[in-house]
Coordinates of C-alpha atoms in Angstrom, one line a residue:
M1 CA 11.4 -16.3 -3.9
W2 CA 9.8 -13.1 -2.5
D3 CA 8.4 -11.3 -5.5
W4 CA 8.5 -7.4 -4.8
Y5 CA 6.2 -6.6 -7.6
H6 CA 3.4 -9.0 -6.4
Y7 CA 3.4 -7.9 -2.8
N8 CA 4.5 -4.3 -2.6
P9 CA 1.7 -2.1 -1.1
N10 CA 1.0 0.1 -4.1
G11 CA 2.8 -1.1 -7.2
F12 CA 0.2 -2.9 -9.4
A13 CA 1.2 -0.8 -12.5
Y14 CA 4.8 -2.0 -11.9
S15 CA 4.0 -5.6 -11.7
N16 CA 3.9 -8.4 -14.3
L17 CA 0.1 -8.6 -13.7
V18 CA -0.3 -5.8 -16.2
I19 CA 0.4 -5.2 -19.8
D20 CA 0.8 -1.8 -21.7
D21 CA -2.2 -0.4 -23.4
A22 CA -2.0 2.4 -26.0
L23 CA -5.2 4.1 -24.7
M24 CA -5.2 3.4 -21.0
G25 CA -1.5 3.2 -20.1
W26 CA -1.9 -0.3 -18.7
R27 CA -4.5 -2.9 -18.1
I28 CA -4.8 -6.3 -16.4
R29 CA -2.9 -9.0 -18.2
P30 CA -5.2 -11.7 -19.6
N31 CA -5.4 -15.3 -18.3
L32 CA -3.8 -14.6 -14.9
D33 CA -3.6 -17.1 -12.1
D34 CA -1.4 -15.3 -9.6
F35 CA -1.2 -13.4 -6.5
F36 CA -1.4 -9.7 -5.6
K37 CA -1.1 -8.3 -2.1
G38 CA -1.0 -11.9 -0.9
K39 CA -4.5 -12.8 -2.3
K40 CA -5.3 -15.0 -5.3
F41 CA -5.7 -13.0 -8.4
R42 CA -7.2 -14.4 -11.6
S43 CA -8.3 -12.8 -14.9
N44 CA -10.1 -14.0 -18.0
S45 CA -9.0 -14.0 -21.5
D46 CA -9.8 -10.4 -22.1
G47 CA -8.1 -9.1 -18.9
L48 CA -11.2 -8.7 -16.7
R49 CA -10.8 -9.8 -13.1
A50 CA -13.2 -12.7 -13.4
D51 CA -13.3 -16.5 -13.2
R52 CA -15.5 -16.7 -16.3
E53 CA -15.6 -15.3 -20.0
F54 CA -18.1 -12.8 -21.2
P55 CA -19.0 -12.7 -24.9
L56 CA -19.0 -9.4 -26.5
I57 CA -22.6 -9.9 -27.8
K58 CA -24.9 -9.6 -24.7
P59 CA -27.2 -12.6 -24.1
E60 CA -30.8 -11.9 -24.7
K61 CA -33.0 -10.9 -21.8
R62 CA -30.0 -10.2 -19.5
L63 CA -29.1 -6.9 -17.8
R64 CA -25.4 -6.2 -18.2
I65 CA -23.8 -3.9 -15.5
A66 CA -20.3 -2.8 -16.2
V67 CA -18.1 -1.4 -13.3
V68 CA -15.1 0.8 -14.1
G69 CA -12.7 2.3 -11.7
R70 CA -9.4 1.6 -9.9
S71 CA -8.1 -0.6 -6.9
Y72 CA -11.1 -0.2 -4.7
S73 CA -13.3 -1.9 -7.4
M74 CA -10.6 -4.1 -8.9
G75 CA -10.4 -5.6 -5.4
A76 CA -6.7 -5.0 -4.4
G77 CA -6.2 -7.0 -1.3
V78 CA -9.0 -9.4 -1.7
A79 CA -9.2 -12.7 -3.6
N80 CA -11.4 -13.4 -6.6
G81 CA -15.0 -14.0 -5.3
E82 CA -14.5 -11.5 -2.4
V83 CA -14.6 -8.3 -4.4
W84 CA -17.8 -6.2 -4.0
T85 CA -18.7 -6.8 -7.6
D86 CA -18.5 -10.6 -7.1
R87 CA -20.6 -10.4 -3.9
L88 CA -23.2 -8.4 -5.8
Q89 CA -23.3 -11.0 -8.6
Q90 CA -23.7 -13.7 -5.9
Q91 CA -26.6 -11.8 -4.5
F92 CA -28.3 -11.3 -8.0
D93 CA -27.8 -15.1 -8.5
R94 CA -29.6 -15.9 -5.2
D95 CA -32.4 -13.6 -6.3
N96 CA -32.6 -15.5 -9.7
R97 CA -32.1 -12.2 -11.5
S98 CA -30.9 -12.4 -15.0
I99 CA -28.0 -9.9 -14.4
E100 CA -24.3 -10.1 -15.0
M101 CA -21.6 -8.0 -13.5
L102 CA -18.5 -7.2 -15.6
N103 CA -15.6 -5.7 -13.6
F104 CA -13.3 -3.6 -15.9
S105 CA -11.5 -1.8 -12.9
V106 CA -7.7 -1.5 -13.1
S107 CA -5.6 -0.5 -9.9
G108 CA -3.9 2.8 -10.3
H109 CA -5.9 4.2 -13.1
S110 CA -6.8 7.9 -12.9
L111 CA -10.2 9.3 -13.7
M112 CA -9.0 10.0 -17.2
Q113 CA -7.7 6.4 -17.7
S114 CA -11.1 5.1 -16.4
I115 CA -12.9 7.2 -18.9
A116 CA -10.6 6.1 -21.6
N117 CA -11.3 2.4 -20.5
L118 CA -15.0 3.1 -20.6
R119 CA -15.1 4.9 -24.1
H120 CA -12.8 2.4 -26.0
R121 CA -13.2 -1.0 -24.2
V122 CA -16.2 -1.2 -21.9
I123 CA -18.6 0.1 -24.4
N124 CA -17.9 -2.7 -26.8
Y125 CA -19.5 -5.1 -24.5
D126 CA -22.8 -3.1 -24.8
P127 CA -23.5 -2.7 -21.0
D128 CA -27.0 -1.5 -20.0
W129 CA -25.8 0.1 -16.9
I130 CA -22.4 1.6 -16.0
I131 CA -21.2 2.1 -12.5
L132 CA -18.1 4.4 -12.4
T133 CA -16.2 4.4 -9.1
V134 CA -14.6 7.7 -8.4
L135 CA -12.7 9.0 -5.3
H136 CA -13.3 12.6 -4.5
G137 CA -9.6 13.6 -4.9
E138 CA -9.6 12.2 -8.5
L139 CA -11.8 15.1 -9.7
E140 CA -9.1 17.7 -9.3
K141 CA -6.1 15.8 -10.8
T142 CA -5.0 13.9 -13.8
M143 CA -2.1 11.6 -14.6
L144 CA 1.1 12.6 -16.3
P145 CA 1.8 10.7 -19.6
V146 CA 2.2 7.0 -18.7
Q147 CA 5.6 5.3 -19.1
P148 CA 6.0 2.0 -20.9
L149 CA 6.1 -0.9 -18.5
S150 CA 9.8 -1.5 -19.2
E151 CA 10.5 2.0 -17.8
R152 CA 8.2 1.6 -14.9
R153 CA 9.9 -1.6 -13.8
R154 CA 13.5 -0.5 -13.9
G155 CA 14.0 -1.8 -10.4
I156 CA 14.8 -0.6 -7.0
W157 CA 18.4 0.0 -7.8
K158 CA 17.4 2.2 -10.7
Q159 CA 14.7 4.1 -9.0
W160 CA 15.7 4.0 -5.3
R161 CA 14.4 7.4 -4.6
H162 CA 11.0 6.5 -5.8
Y163 CA 10.8 3.3 -3.8
L164 CA 12.2 5.1 -0.6
Y165 CA 9.4 7.5 -0.9
R166 CA 6.5 5.4 -2.1
F167 CA 6.9 2.1 -0.3
S168 CA 8.8 3.1 2.9
L169 CA 7.7 2.7 6.5
V170 CA 8.0 6.4 6.9
Y171 CA 5.6 7.0 4.0
H172 CA 2.9 4.8 5.5
L173 CA 3.3 6.1 9.1
F174 CA 3.4 9.8 8.0
R175 CA 1.4 9.5 4.7
D176 CA 0.2 13.2 4.6
G177 CA 3.6 14.6 5.4
G178 CA 5.2 12.2 3.1
Y179 CA 3.8 14.1 0.1
Q180 CA 6.4 16.8 1.0
L181 CA 9.1 14.4 -0.4
Q182 CA 7.7 14.8 -3.8
Q183 CA 10.0 17.7 -4.4
F184 CA 13.0 15.4 -4.4
L185 CA 11.4 13.0 -6.9
P186 CA 11.5 13.2 -10.7
K187 CA 7.8 13.3 -11.6
Q188 CA 8.0 10.8 -14.2
W189 CA 9.0 8.2 -11.6
H190 CA 6.0 8.8 -9.4
P191 CA 3.0 6.6 -10.1
D192 CA 0.7 9.2 -8.6
S193 CA 2.2 12.3 -10.3
I194 CA -0.4 14.9 -11.2
V195 CA -0.6 17.8 -13.5
M196 CA -2.7 20.7 -12.0
L197 CA -4.1 22.6 -15.1
S198 CA -3.2 26.3 -15.2
E199 CA -6.9 27.3 -15.9
N200 CA -9.9 26.0 -14.0
S201 CA -7.9 23.1 -12.6
E202 CA -10.4 22.4 -9.9
S203 CA -13.2 21.9 -12.5
Y204 CA -11.2 19.6 -14.7
G205 CA -12.5 16.3 -13.4
W206 CA -16.1 17.7 -13.1
N207 CA -16.0 18.7 -16.7
A208 CA -14.7 15.4 -17.8
L209 CA -17.5 13.6 -15.9
N210 CA -20.1 16.0 -17.3
T211 CA -19.0 15.3 -20.9
L212 CA -19.0 11.5 -20.0
A213 CA -22.5 11.7 -18.7
Q214 CA -23.9 13.4 -21.9
W215 CA -22.2 10.9 -24.1
L216 CA -23.5 7.9 -22.1
N217 CA -26.9 9.4 -22.2
Q218 CA -26.7 9.5 -26.0
Q219 CA -25.7 5.9 -26.1
G220 CA -28.7 5.0 -24.0
K221 CA -26.7 3.9 -21.0
K222 CA -27.8 4.4 -17.3
F223 CA -24.9 6.0 -15.5
F224 CA -24.3 5.4 -11.7
W225 CA -21.5 7.1 -9.7
F226 CA -20.3 5.2 -6.8
T227 CA -17.8 6.8 -4.4
P228 CA -16.4 3.8 -2.3
R229 CA -14.4 6.1 -0.1
Q230 CA -15.2 9.7 0.6
V231 CA -12.6 11.8 2.4
F232 CA -13.4 11.7 6.2
E233 CA -10.0 11.8 7.7
N234 CA -9.0 15.2 9.4
R235 CA -12.3 16.7 8.4
T236 CA -15.0 18.1 10.6
F237 CA -18.6 16.8 10.1
A238 CA -19.6 20.1 8.5
E239 CA -16.8 19.7 6.0
V240 CA -17.7 16.1 5.2
M241 CA -21.4 17.2 4.7
E242 CA -20.3 20.0 2.4
Q243 CA -18.3 17.6 0.2
H244 CA -21.3 15.2 0.2
F245 CA -23.6 18.0 -0.9
V246 CA -21.3 18.9 -3.7
L247 CA -21.2 15.3 -4.9
K248 CA -25.1 14.8 -4.7
N249 CA -25.8 18.1 -6.3
F250 CA -23.5 17.5 -9.2
T251 CA -25.2 14.2 -10.0
Q252 CA -28.7 15.2 -9.5
S253 CA -28.3 18.0 -12.0
R254 CA -27.2 15.6 -14.6
T255 CA -28.2 12.1 -15.9
I256 CA -26.2 10.4 -13.1
T257 CA -27.5 8.3 -10.3
F258 CA -25.4 8.8 -7.1
I259 CA -24.9 5.7 -5.0
D260 CA -24.7 7.2 -1.5
T261 CA -22.2 5.6 1.0
L262 CA -22.1 8.4 3.5
P263 CA -25.0 7.4 5.9
I264 CA -23.6 3.9 6.1
L265 CA -19.8 4.4 6.0
Y266 CA -19.2 7.7 7.9
N267 CA -17.1 7.1 11.1
Q268 CA -16.6 3.5 10.5
S269 CA -13.3 1.9 11.6
F270 CA -12.8 -0.8 9.1
W271 CA -11.4 1.0 6.1
Y272 CA -8.2 -0.9 5.7
H273 CA -6.6 -4.3 6.4
S274 CA -4.8 -4.5 9.7
S275 CA -1.3 -4.4 8.2
P276 CA -0.9 -1.2 6.2
L277 CA 2.7 -2.2 5.2
L278 CA 1.3 -5.0 3.2
N279 CA -2.1 -3.6 2.1
N280 CA -3.8 -0.2 2.5
H281 CA -7.1 -1.3 0.8
P282 CA -10.4 -2.4 2.1
D283 CA -10.7 -6.1 3.3
E284 CA -13.4 -8.5 2.4
S285 CA -15.7 -7.3 5.2
L286 CA -15.8 -3.9 3.7
H287 CA -16.3 -5.3 0.2
Q288 CA -19.3 -7.1 1.6
R289 CA -20.6 -3.7 2.9
Y290 CA -20.1 -2.1 -0.4
A291 CA -22.0 -4.8 -2.2
D292 CA -24.8 -4.4 0.3
I293 CA -24.9 -0.7 -0.2
V294 CA -24.9 -0.9 -4.1
Y295 CA -27.5 -3.8 -4.0
Q296 CA -30.0 -1.8 -1.8
Q297 CA -29.6 1.3 -4.0
L298 CA -29.9 -0.5 -7.2
L299 CA -33.1 -2.4 -6.2
P300 CA -35.5 0.4 -6.9
H301 CA -34.0 0.8 -10.4
L302 CA -34.3 -2.9 -11.0
N303 CA -37.9 -3.0 -9.7
R304 CA -38.9 -0.1 -12.0
L305 CA -37.1 -1.8 -15.0
M306 CA -39.2 -5.0 -14.3
V307 CA -42.5 -3.1 -14.2
S308 CA -41.6 -1.3 -17.4
K309 CA -40.8 -4.6 -19.1
T310 CA -44.1 -6.2 -17.8
Q311 CA -46.1 -3.3 -19.1
S312 CA -44.4 -3.5 -22.5
H313 CA -45.2 -7.3 -22.7
A314 CA -48.8 -6.6 -21.7
E315 CA -49.2 -4.1 -24.6

């Protein structure tokens, strides 16, 4: 039987692929062997999207890289093994590098949920490097209090206005204009509801990232910021460059390494799957491009780390 929750375009937080979490709202259900957006979806015993287990205690002489974010990094719309983190792991394995990628990303998480994920869960695995994937729009919003799963899944007949808005053909054909429909929706029914703060709302996400960067620096963790999708649509080149400058300037003035996608992805035409009604996320070809970008920009850091270790052994 067709399962709406498995195949709807945006409803990961409504599906039986998640469980409630007191700190993050929801996270991936452990030990999954299922489908999402028509693609095979598996998780390990701790709810990471992975085909293997990872011990909490990090193996000796191994660099552990944790990735935290939302659907673009979780791999909504691609199968296990096709996610950019998996592709990156495959490249490290071909290089015979002792590196392991741990993907903690959860579809639908806001920036604040990702930070909660990092502070209360990811850190327990003692990663050396952390890659936080942040979309530019997330820096100026935060989520409303998250409903329990039982409330989120009350069904189309109970939340018909929500589904008419969020999953309709009209919504996907007229996405920008569709946001005008929000005035007719109870906010607690809307998975992307936002609370704009009354004071300094535009700096809310920036301040949260600044605090996070300071905390990770105290923990001795190297912090990378990866923006898999910058906002290019309906913007002039000058506007895109201004946004890019703001992102780079913010990271360069702090202990954050910016993984730059703009020179490679600007004006590219392969953002999404060809069928937006089924999936509005990057396909496997773009995930491969992500992996290539991250790999090339991590290489200098890996080489410096290798030189540093060699010098330490020599001493």
